[in-house]
Tab-separated table of C-alpha atoms and ligand atoms in Angstrom:
chain	number	residue	atom	x	y	z
L	1	UNK	CA	0.344	-18.756	14.952
L	2	UNK	CA	3.210	-17.067	16.733
L	3	UNK	CA	3.177	-18.223	20.310
L	4	UNK	CA	2.595	-15.856	23.200
L	5	UNK	CA	5.920	-15.246	24.873
L	6	UNK	CA	6.815	-13.730	28.180
L	7	UNK	CA	10.163	-12.056	27.918
L	8	UNK	CA	11.707	-8.648	27.703
L	9	UNK	CA	13.369	-7.175	24.676
L	10	UNK	CA	14.011	-3.757	23.251
L	11	UNK	CA	15.650	-2.088	20.348
L	12	UNK	CA	18.371	0.517	20.089
L	13	UNK	CA	17.016	3.566	18.275
L	14	UNK	CA	18.869	2.786	15.089
L	15	UNK	CA	19.351	-0.920	15.539
L	16	UNK	CA	17.657	-4.063	14.363
L	17	UNK	CA	15.517	-6.222	16.609
L	18	UNK	CA	18.566	-8.206	17.596
L	19	UNK	CA	19.726	-5.465	19.970
L	20	UNK	CA	18.225	-6.816	23.150
L	21	UNK	CA	18.485	-5.606	26.745
L	22	UNK	CA	19.671	-7.448	29.838
L	23	UNK	CA	16.148	-8.661	30.636
L	24	UNK	CA	16.813	-11.433	28.137
L	25	UNK	CA	17.444	-14.911	29.524
L	26	UNK	CA	20.982	-16.160	29.060
L	27	UNK	CA	22.232	-19.747	28.945
L	28	UNK	CA	25.082	-20.839	31.298
L	29	UNK	CA	27.483	-20.127	28.438
L	30	UNK	CA	26.102	-16.589	28.308
L	31	UNK	CA	24.368	-17.036	24.962
L	32	UNK	CA	21.063	-15.332	24.235
L	33	UNK	CA	18.376	-17.987	24.259
L	34	UNK	CA	15.499	-16.151	22.570
L	35	UNK	CA	14.159	-17.799	19.457
L	36	UNK	CA	13.596	-15.712	16.326
L	37	UNK	CA	9.862	-16.226	16.828
L	38	UNK	CA	10.088	-14.595	20.256
L	39	UNK	CA	12.182	-11.701	18.972
L	40	UNK	CA	9.734	-11.056	16.172
L	41	UNK	CA	6.767	-11.356	18.518
L	42	UNK	CA	8.316	-8.497	20.482
L	43	UNK	CA	8.082	-6.325	17.349
L	44	UNK	CA	4.470	-7.421	16.786
L	45	UNK	CA	3.503	-6.395	20.326
L	46	UNK	CA	5.213	-3.018	19.923
L	47	UNK	CA	3.592	-2.332	16.562
L	48	UNK	CA	0.179	-3.234	17.936
L	49	UNK	CA	0.688	-1.035	21.014
L	50	UNK	CA	1.876	1.858	18.859
L	51	UNK	CA	-1.064	1.752	16.515
L	52	UNK	CA	-3.519	1.581	19.419
L	53	UNK	CA	-1.881	4.570	21.112
L	54	UNK	CA	-1.740	6.648	17.941
L	55	UNK	CA	-5.326	5.929	17.000
L	56	UNK	CA	-6.403	6.991	20.464
L	57	UNK	CA	-4.372	10.205	20.342
L	58	UNK	CA	-5.921	11.226	17.042
L	59	UNK	CA	-9.367	10.390	18.430
L	60	UNK	CA	-9.771	7.379	16.216
L	61	UNK	CA	-9.265	9.372	13.030
L	62	UNK	CA	-7.883	6.888	10.528
L	63	UNK	CA	-6.656	9.504	8.092
L	64	UNK	CA	-5.218	12.802	9.222
L	65	UNK	CA	-6.578	15.948	7.570
L	66	UNK	CA	-4.676	17.451	4.630
L	67	UNK	CA	-2.142	20.173	5.314
L	68	UNK	CA	-1.599	21.633	1.864
L	69	UNK	CA	1.209	23.961	0.886
L	70	UNK	CA	0.493	25.948	-2.306
L	71	UNK	CA	1.537	23.952	-5.384
L	72	UNK	CA	2.519	20.851	-3.416
L	73	UNK	CA	-0.731	18.962	-3.829
L	74	UNK	CA	-0.470	18.419	-7.580
L	75	UNK	CA	3.146	17.262	-7.175
L	76	UNK	CA	2.088	14.849	-4.487
L	77	UNK	CA	-0.737	13.534	-6.640
L	78	UNK	CA	1.754	13.005	-9.444
L	79	UNK	CA	4.006	11.141	-7.048
L	80	UNK	CA	1.178	8.840	-5.946
L	81	UNK	CA	0.126	8.308	-9.582
L	82	UNK	CA	3.678	7.236	-10.392
L	83	UNK	CA	3.593	4.796	-7.462
L	84	UNK	CA	0.323	3.381	-8.875
L	85	UNK	CA	1.963	2.953	-12.280
L	86	UNK	CA	4.946	1.092	-10.808
L	87	UNK	CA	2.583	-1.135	-8.890
L	88	UNK	CA	0.457	-1.850	-11.970
L	89	UNK	CA	3.616	-2.699	-13.913
L	90	UNK	CA	5.084	-5.130	-11.406
L	91	UNK	CA	1.994	-6.606	-9.731
L	92	UNK	CA	-1.055	-6.345	-11.957
L	93	UNK	CA	-3.425	-8.509	-9.911
L	94	UNK	CA	-2.468	-6.809	-6.690
L	95	UNK	CA	-2.937	-3.416	-8.334
L	96	UNK	CA	-6.446	-4.460	-9.388
L	97	UNK	CA	-7.158	-5.474	-5.818
L	98	UNK	CA	-6.130	-2.084	-4.487
L	99	UNK	CA	-8.734	-0.450	-6.735
L	100	UNK	CA	-11.415	-1.653	-4.302
L	101	UNK	CA	-9.754	0.138	-1.365
L	102	UNK	CA	-10.570	3.721	-0.387
L	103	UNK	CA	-8.466	6.211	-2.433
L	104	UNK	CA	-6.391	7.262	0.627
L	105	UNK	CA	-5.575	3.678	1.569
L	106	UNK	CA	-4.917	2.644	-2.009
L	107	UNK	CA	-2.404	5.448	-2.537
L	108	UNK	CA	-0.704	4.684	0.763
L	109	UNK	CA	-0.345	0.980	-0.103
L	110	UNK	CA	1.102	1.913	-3.493
L	111	UNK	CA	3.681	4.165	-1.807
L	112	UNK	CA	4.694	1.362	0.564
L	113	UNK	CA	4.742	-1.163	-2.288
L	114	UNK	CA	7.105	1.040	-4.277
L	115	UNK	CA	9.464	1.548	-1.358
L	116	UNK	CA	9.571	-2.235	-0.752
L	117	UNK	CA	10.142	-2.942	-4.444
L	118	UNK	CA	12.973	-0.388	-4.612
L	119	UNK	CA	14.541	-1.824	-1.479
L	120	UNK	CA	14.454	-5.332	-2.961
L	121	UNK	CA	15.845	-4.047	-6.289
L	122	UNK	CA	18.918	-2.781	-4.448
L	123	UNK	CA	20.029	-6.344	-3.763
L	124	UNK	CA	18.227	-8.180	-6.578
L	125	UNK	CA	18.087	-5.623	-9.391
L	126	UNK	CA	20.461	-4.909	-12.276
L	127	UNK	CA	22.893	-2.934	-10.081
L	128	UNK	CA	22.908	-5.498	-7.296
L	129	UNK	CA	26.566	-6.441	-7.803
L	130	UNK	CA	27.583	-2.868	-6.860
L	131	UNK	CA	25.541	-2.762	-3.690
L	132	UNK	CA	27.571	-2.618	-0.491
L	133	UNK	CA	26.534	-2.388	3.172
L	134	UNK	CA	27.361	1.335	2.929
L	135	UNK	CA	24.816	1.760	0.130
L	136	UNK	CA	22.216	0.153	2.374
L	137	UNK	CA	23.248	2.492	5.222
L	138	UNK	CA	22.605	5.393	2.862
L	139	UNK	CA	19.223	3.919	1.930
L	140	UNK	CA	18.441	3.701	5.646
L	141	UNK	CA	19.475	7.347	6.213
L	142	UNK	CA	17.137	8.242	3.370
L	143	UNK	CA	14.379	6.284	5.118
L	144	UNK	CA	14.976	8.335	8.299
L	145	UNK	CA	14.566	11.469	6.191
L	146	UNK	CA	11.315	10.162	4.720
L	147	UNK	CA	9.928	9.740	8.238
L	148	UNK	CA	11.196	13.225	9.208
L	149	UNK	CA	9.306	14.748	6.262
L	150	UNK	CA	12.450	15.350	4.166
L	151	UNK	CA	11.963	13.124	1.090
L	152	UNK	CA	14.769	12.767	-1.448
L	153	UNK	CA	12.676	12.216	-4.594
L	154	UNK	CA	9.063	12.050	-5.762
L	155	UNK	CA	8.502	8.425	-4.814
L	156	UNK	CA	9.942	9.081	-1.351
L	157	UNK	CA	7.616	12.093	-1.093
L	158	UNK	CA	4.589	9.818	-1.525
L	159	UNK	CA	5.796	7.585	1.322
L	160	UNK	CA	6.631	10.621	3.465
L	161	UNK	CA	3.047	11.812	3.019
L	162	UNK	CA	1.693	8.336	3.767
L	163	UNK	CA	3.583	7.991	7.046
L	164	UNK	CA	2.376	11.420	8.128
L	165	UNK	CA	-1.241	10.364	7.626
L	166	UNK	CA	-1.321	6.780	8.899
L	167	UNK	CA	0.057	5.371	12.152
L	168	UNK	CA	2.913	3.573	10.404
L	169	UNK	CA	6.115	2.955	12.390
L	170	UNK	CA	9.632	3.030	10.964
L	171	UNK	CA	10.781	-0.239	12.586
L	172	UNK	CA	9.413	-2.705	9.988
L	173	UNK	CA	10.990	-0.589	7.234
L	174	UNK	CA	14.352	-0.664	8.997
L	175	UNK	CA	14.003	-4.375	9.534
L	176	UNK	CA	13.381	-4.919	5.836
L	177	UNK	CA	16.670	-3.127	5.070
L	178	UNK	CA	18.271	-5.444	7.645
L	179	UNK	CA	16.983	-8.414	5.602
L	180	UNK	CA	18.620	-6.980	2.490
L	181	UNK	CA	21.869	-6.580	4.471
L	182	UNK	CA	21.620	-10.265	5.353
L	183	UNK	CA	21.339	-11.133	1.654
L	184	UNK	CA	24.707	-9.430	1.110
L	185	UNK	CA	26.655	-11.710	3.442
L	186	UNK	CA	24.564	-14.784	4.154
L	187	UNK	CA	23.754	-17.546	1.682
L	188	UNK	CA	23.071	-20.481	4.036
L	189	UNK	CA	20.599	-20.926	6.915
L	190	UNK	CA	21.570	-23.344	9.664
L	191	UNK	CA	18.019	-24.061	10.775
L	192	UNK	CA	14.449	-22.838	10.561
L	193	UNK	CA	15.032	-20.344	13.364
L	194	UNK	CA	17.568	-18.502	11.187
L	195	UNK	CA	15.295	-18.699	8.170
L	196	UNK	CA	12.329	-17.425	10.191
L	197	UNK	CA	14.229	-14.262	11.060
L	198	UNK	CA	15.205	-13.690	7.421
L	199	UNK	CA	11.594	-14.211	6.303
L	200	UNK	CA	10.398	-11.758	8.948
L	201	UNK	CA	12.894	-9.166	7.761
L	202	UNK	CA	12.072	-9.337	4.058
L	203	UNK	CA	8.379	-10.240	4.126
L	204	UNK	CA	6.803	-10.375	7.608
L	205	UNK	CA	7.641	-6.683	7.785
L	206	UNK	CA	5.341	-6.046	4.798
L	207	UNK	CA	2.423	-7.379	6.834
L	208	UNK	CA	3.299	-5.084	9.759
L	209	UNK	CA	3.634	-2.050	7.459
L	210	UNK	CA	0.283	-2.769	5.811
L	211	UNK	CA	-2.085	-3.217	8.768
L	212	UNK	CA	-2.143	0.471	9.805
L	213	UNK	CA	-3.122	1.310	6.237
L	214	UNK	CA	-5.604	-1.523	5.682
L	215	UNK	CA	-7.326	-0.708	8.952
L	216	UNK	CA	-9.155	-3.045	11.299
L	217	UNK	CA	-12.953	-3.344	10.921
L	218	UNK	CA	-14.754	-1.223	13.566
L	219	UNK	CA	-16.906	-4.298	14.335
L	220	UNK	CA	-13.869	-6.463	14.973
L	221	UNK	CA	-13.625	-8.039	18.418
L	222	UNK	CA	-10.125	-9.316	17.761
L	223	UNK	CA	-7.102	-8.024	19.636
L	224	UNK	CA	-4.797	-5.732	17.671
L	225	UNK	CA	-1.894	-8.099	18.434
L	226	UNK	CA	-3.730	-11.045	16.880
L	227	UNK	CA	-4.369	-9.091	13.674
L	228	UNK	CA	-0.692	-8.081	13.496
L	229	UNK	CA	0.269	-11.691	14.119
L	230	UNK	CA	-1.903	-12.802	11.214
L	231	UNK	CA	-0.344	-10.145	8.994
L	232	UNK	CA	3.105	-11.362	10.002
L	233	UNK	CA	2.039	-14.943	9.233
L	234	UNK	CA	0.920	-13.947	5.724
L	235	UNK	CA	4.259	-12.292	5.017
L	236	UNK	CA	6.133	-15.360	6.311
L	237	UNK	CA	3.916	-17.724	4.299
L	238	UNK	CA	4.515	-15.732	1.117
L	239	UNK	CA	8.263	-15.675	1.569
L	240	UNK	CA	8.472	-19.387	2.433
L	241	UNK	CA	6.469	-20.047	-0.735
L	242	UNK	CA	8.841	-17.793	-2.713
L	243	UNK	CA	11.789	-19.763	-1.396
L	244	UNK	CA	10.215	-23.140	-2.255
L	245	UNK	CA	9.288	-21.938	-5.748
L	246	UNK	CA	12.749	-20.500	-6.460
L	247	UNK	CA	15.041	-23.294	-5.187
L	248	UNK	CA	16.700	-23.850	-8.596
L	249	UNK	CA	16.976	-20.169	-9.455
L	250	UNK	CA	18.496	-19.350	-6.053
L	251	UNK	CA	20.919	-22.279	-6.273
L	252	UNK	CA	22.196	-20.953	-9.591
L	253	UNK	CA	23.074	-17.757	-7.702
L	254	UNK	CA	24.823	-19.787	-5.028
L	255	UNK	CA	22.002	-19.411	-2.494
L	256	UNK	CA	20.321	-22.125	-0.464
L	257	UNK	CA	17.649	-20.708	1.816
L	258	UNK	CA	16.409	-24.141	2.932
L	259	UNK	CA	17.396	-25.030	6.510
L	260	UNK	CA	20.650	-26.988	6.428
L	261	UNK	CA	19.752	-29.174	9.435
L	262	UNK	CA	16.452	-30.231	7.842
L	263	UNK	CA	18.204	-31.028	4.561
L	264	UNK	CA	20.704	-33.182	6.467
L	265	UNK	CA	17.918	-34.983	8.369
L	266	UNK	CA	16.344	-35.813	5.012
L	267	UNK	CA	19.682	-37.209	3.792
L	268	UNK	CA	20.176	-34.255	1.452
L	269	UNK	CA	22.913	-31.655	1.003
L	270	UNK	CA	23.738	-28.573	-1.046
L	271	UNK	CA	25.227	-30.894	-3.679
L	272	UNK	CA	21.839	-32.552	-4.226
L	273	UNK	CA	20.314	-29.119	-4.756
L	274	UNK	CA	23.003	-28.070	-7.207
L	275	UNK	CA	22.559	-31.414	-9.030
L	276	UNK	CA	18.829	-30.605	-9.230
L	277	UNK	CA	17.540	-34.190	-9.377
L	278	UNK	CA	14.012	-34.881	-8.136
L	279	UNK	CA	14.341	-37.980	-5.984
L	280	UNK	CA	12.008	-39.535	-3.388
L	281	UNK	CA	14.168	-38.004	-0.664
L	282	UNK	CA	13.607	-34.602	-2.263
L	283	UNK	CA	9.850	-35.172	-2.632
L	284	UNK	CA	9.518	-36.125	1.037
L	285	UNK	CA	11.584	-33.135	2.119
L	286	UNK	CA	9.480	-30.790	-0.026
L	287	UNK	CA	6.220	-32.239	1.348
L	288	UNK	CA	7.272	-31.180	4.847
L	289	UNK	CA	8.350	-27.714	3.725
L	290	UNK	CA	5.058	-27.176	1.889
L	291	UNK	CA	3.115	-28.336	4.933
L	292	UNK	CA	4.862	-25.718	7.067
L	293	UNK	CA	4.222	-22.916	4.571
L	294	UNK	CA	0.522	-23.895	4.442
L	295	UNK	CA	0.338	-23.676	8.226
L	296	UNK	CA	1.412	-20.008	8.058
L	297	UNK	CA	-1.273	-19.308	5.436
L	298	UNK	CA	-3.824	-20.954	7.759
L	299	UNK	CA	-2.648	-18.741	10.622
L	300	UNK	CA	-3.116	-15.654	8.452
L	301	UNK	CA	-6.686	-16.490	7.401
L	302	UNK	CA	-8.546	-15.539	10.572
L	303	UNK	CA	-6.853	-12.127	10.573
L	304	UNK	CA	-7.956	-11.166	7.066
L	305	UNK	CA	-11.609	-11.211	8.123
L	306	UNK	CA	-10.822	-8.670	10.853
L	307	UNK	CA	-9.549	-6.070	8.368
L	308	UNK	CA	-11.750	-3.201	7.248
L	309	UNK	CA	-14.252	-4.324	4.628
L	310	UNK	CA	-12.668	-2.610	1.620
L	311	UNK	CA	-9.200	-3.964	2.403
L	312	UNK	CA	-10.208	-7.605	2.699
L	313	UNK	CA	-10.452	-8.446	-0.992
L	314	UNK	CA	-6.876	-7.595	-2.060
L	315	UNK	CA	-5.512	-9.449	0.957
L	316	UNK	CA	-7.679	-12.539	0.358
L	317	UNK	CA	-6.622	-12.431	-3.296
L	318	UNK	CA	-2.950	-12.283	-2.309
L	319	UNK	CA	-3.428	-15.159	0.132
L	320	UNK	CA	-5.441	-17.410	-2.182
L	321	UNK	CA	-3.199	-16.803	-5.202
L	322	UNK	CA	0.111	-17.174	-3.407
L	323	UNK	CA	-1.011	-20.318	-1.604
L	324	UNK	CA	-1.780	-21.921	-4.979
L	325	UNK	CA	1.893	-21.717	-5.922
L	326	UNK	CA	2.381	-24.508	-3.377
L	327	UNK	CA	-0.236	-26.628	-5.220
L	328	UNK	CA	1.624	-25.937	-8.446
L	329	UNK	CA	4.931	-27.141	-6.955
L	330	UNK	CA	3.129	-30.383	-6.110
L	331	UNK	CA	1.614	-30.534	-9.597
L	332	UNK	CA	5.161	-30.198	-11.011
L	333	UNK	CA	6.064	-33.322	-9.017
L	334	UNK	CA	8.299	-31.146	-6.778
L	335	UNK	CA	10.609	-30.161	-9.623
L	336	UNK	CA	11.421	-26.667	-8.413
L	337	UNK	CA	14.919	-26.939	-9.868
L	338	UNK	CA	14.091	-26.405	-13.511
L	339	UNK	CA	10.354	-25.639	-13.515
L	340	UNK	CA	8.966	-22.430	-12.097
L	341	UNK	CA	5.582	-22.996	-10.407
L	342	UNK	CA	3.040	-20.359	-11.350
L	343	UNK	CA	-0.700	-19.851	-11.201
L	344	UNK	CA	-2.196	-19.848	-14.699
L	345	UNK	CA	-4.415	-16.994	-15.919
L	346	UNK	CA	-7.617	-19.120	-15.844
L	347	UNK	CA	-6.849	-20.223	-12.267
L	348	UNK	CA	-6.196	-16.612	-11.284
L	349	UNK	CA	-9.442	-15.623	-12.926
L	350	UNK	CA	-11.432	-18.169	-10.916
L	351	UNK	CA	-9.660	-17.230	-7.671
L	352	UNK	CA	-10.595	-13.564	-7.725
L	353	UNK	CA	-14.366	-14.036	-7.229
L	354	UNK	CA	-13.570	-16.671	-4.575
L	355	UNK	CA	-11.444	-14.082	-2.775
L	356	UNK	CA	-14.251	-11.569	-3.214
L	357	UNK	CA	-16.786	-13.932	-1.632
L	358	UNK	CA	-14.443	-14.522	1.307
L	359	UNK	CA	-14.022	-10.763	1.698
L	360	UNK	CA	-17.781	-10.327	2.167
L	361	UNK	CA	-17.664	-12.300	5.418
L	362	UNK	CA	-17.676	-9.779	8.275
L	363	UNK	CA	-15.641	-10.157	11.466
L	364	UNK	CA	-17.207	-12.635	13.799
L	365	UNK	CA	-18.508	-11.397	17.115
L	366	UNK	CA	-18.903	-14.926	18.442
L	367	UNK	CA	-16.645	-16.028	21.264
L	368	UNK	CA	-15.670	-19.067	19.167
L	369	UNK	CA	-13.502	-16.720	17.089
L	370	UNK	CA	-9.927	-17.603	18.085
L	371	UNK	CA	-8.871	-13.958	17.767
L	372	UNK	CA	-11.639	-12.474	19.925
L	373	UNK	CA	-10.645	-10.596	23.097
L	374	UNK	CA	-11.255	-12.492	26.279
L	375	UNK	CA	-13.919	-11.288	28.758
O	401	LIG	C1	-4.321	-9.433	8.929
O	401	LIG	C2	-3.685	-9.622	7.615
O	401	LIG	C3	-3.540	-10.963	7.120
O	401	LIG	C4	-3.258	-8.514	6.968
O	401	LIG	C5	-2.641	-8.486	5.667
O	401	LIG	C6	-1.226	-8.043	5.753
O	401	LIG	C7	-0.570	-8.002	4.410
O	401	LIG	C8	-1.082	-7.072	3.410
O	401	LIG	C9	0.455	-8.818	4.168
O	401	LIG	C10	1.145	-8.827	2.861
O	401	LIG	C11	2.195	-9.812	2.856
O	401	LIG	C12	3.007	-9.742	1.599
O	401	LIG	C13	2.390	-9.522	0.276
O	401	LIG	C14	4.313	-9.918	1.721
O	401	LIG	C15	5.252	-9.858	0.611
O	401	LIG	C16	6.227	-10.955	0.775
O	401	LIG	C17	7.246	-11.000	-0.300
O	401	LIG	C18	6.925	-11.811	-1.465
O	401	LIG	C19	8.415	-10.357	-0.129
O	401	LIG	C20	9.443	-10.260	-1.139
O	401	LIG	C21	10.779	-10.155	-0.692
O	401	LIG	C22	12.047	-10.621	-1.240
O	401	LIG	O1	11.849	-11.812	-1.947
O	401	LIG	P1	12.782	-12.418	-3.027
O	401	LIG	O2	13.854	-11.482	-3.386
O	401	LIG	O3	13.143	-13.766	-2.563
O	401	LIG	O4	11.776	-12.614	-4.176
O	401	LIG	P2	11.603	-11.915	-5.587
O	401	LIG	O5	12.135	-12.923	-6.521
O	401	LIG	O6	12.329	-10.626	-5.591
O	401	LIG	O7	10.102	-11.734	-5.716
O	401	LIG	C23	10.119	-9.139	-1.433
O	401	LIG	C24	10.292	-8.983	-2.879
O	401	LIG	C25	10.179	-7.849	-0.612
O	401	LIG	C26	9.501	-6.695	-1.270
O	401	LIG	C27	8.017	-6.811	-1.138
O	401	LIG	C28	7.165	-6.285	-2.044
O	401	LIG	C29	7.613	-5.560	-3.245
O	401	LIG	C30	5.685	-6.419	-1.820
O	401	LIG	C31	5.153	-5.267	-1.008
O	401	LIG	C32	3.680	-5.360	-0.953
O	401	LIG	C33	2.886	-4.455	-0.327
O	401	LIG	C34	3.387	-3.286	0.383
O	401	LIG	C35	1.413	-4.583	-0.407
O	401	LIG	C36	0.879	-5.702	0.430
O	401	LIG	C37	-0.557	-5.692	0.292
O	401	LIG	C38	-1.304	-6.695	-0.211
O	401	LIG	C39	-2.762	-6.507	-0.302
O	401	LIG	C40	-0.764	-7.960	-0.713
O	402	MN	MN1	13.915	-9.999	-4.795
């Protein structure tokens, strides 16, 4: 779980979370001493405060009433349907999971999914080699327009509608673009602190975007911050798992996301990764990395139960299925250089009712719940 921190930080209107004010502690050399975890926790606190304030101001209405301009509703429905199709095409199991959500929430999650997928495609898709920082700046300007109610195309229109109905903030979206910017210039991570920030940008942000849509169960006694923290943890866990699964594939593109200092401590280097030989050194290194990823999944678990009842199943399914990729890496004897770990269809099939059973558990009102408000 992300630790409670006591520090000040703020963001320039258009900047990433790295734009911090003078309330930040500085070392004698004048360097900023905040860890990535602390910087990200600042975002979590702000997102939680924002959602609380906005829910209050709309008198706890979770979905704002429709304002329909003549002819616009069918276009909007088409736009949402298209988002659903994209989602079904790229993430079948997840799409199935969203079918249990209320129609408003389901459509909103599809719209966010599509925006995230398109953002990732900019740097990972077929046109990735033509993508420049300027193209990402243009994508960010387009995001600003989405939030101002001036969408550029149909898929943007769905997101524009979503952000007008749910208390979603622009910051996690901007931060995701920041992560894609990082992918343009950075291919090595000195330590876990650097990797943590990257994982927040490209995946923790998804958790923060999703909570206002998923909704927190009205019976939940948990603090909003703790639920956001759990959502962040699930995003981080998923991305760390992605990185561990894709070591070989990333290396072939010249990328090593694994922390350089931890590789060195294990007696390993980039050359060992490019050579792609599974040795005992590699196995021991991987065991530690897997242990850390599992810890983030554990941190996410308590938060899932606090979500509104209909949102719990898709999130449990995502958690249970993604976590199994780590088991598969182990089953492959840590060969993530030439074998891609994946969860087989039968295993997926068994996991879905397990996720469903977990989703039936309501939020706990007992004080033993680690997320429950004090007093
Ligand atoms: C309280 C609590 C636990 C709430 C739940 C919060 C929640 C729904 C968290 C979801 C976390 C999640 C699914 C994160 C996605 C992480 C991820 C895999 C990010 C990928 C980034 C880049 O990776 P890379 O390029 O290395 O990998 P590929 O080879 O390209 O796969 C992403 C691809 C960024 C783009 C992310 C998406 C397309 C997924 C967006 C998903 C949603 C908006 C829906 C999330 C909802 C559910 C129910 C899972
Ligand atoms: Mn990608």
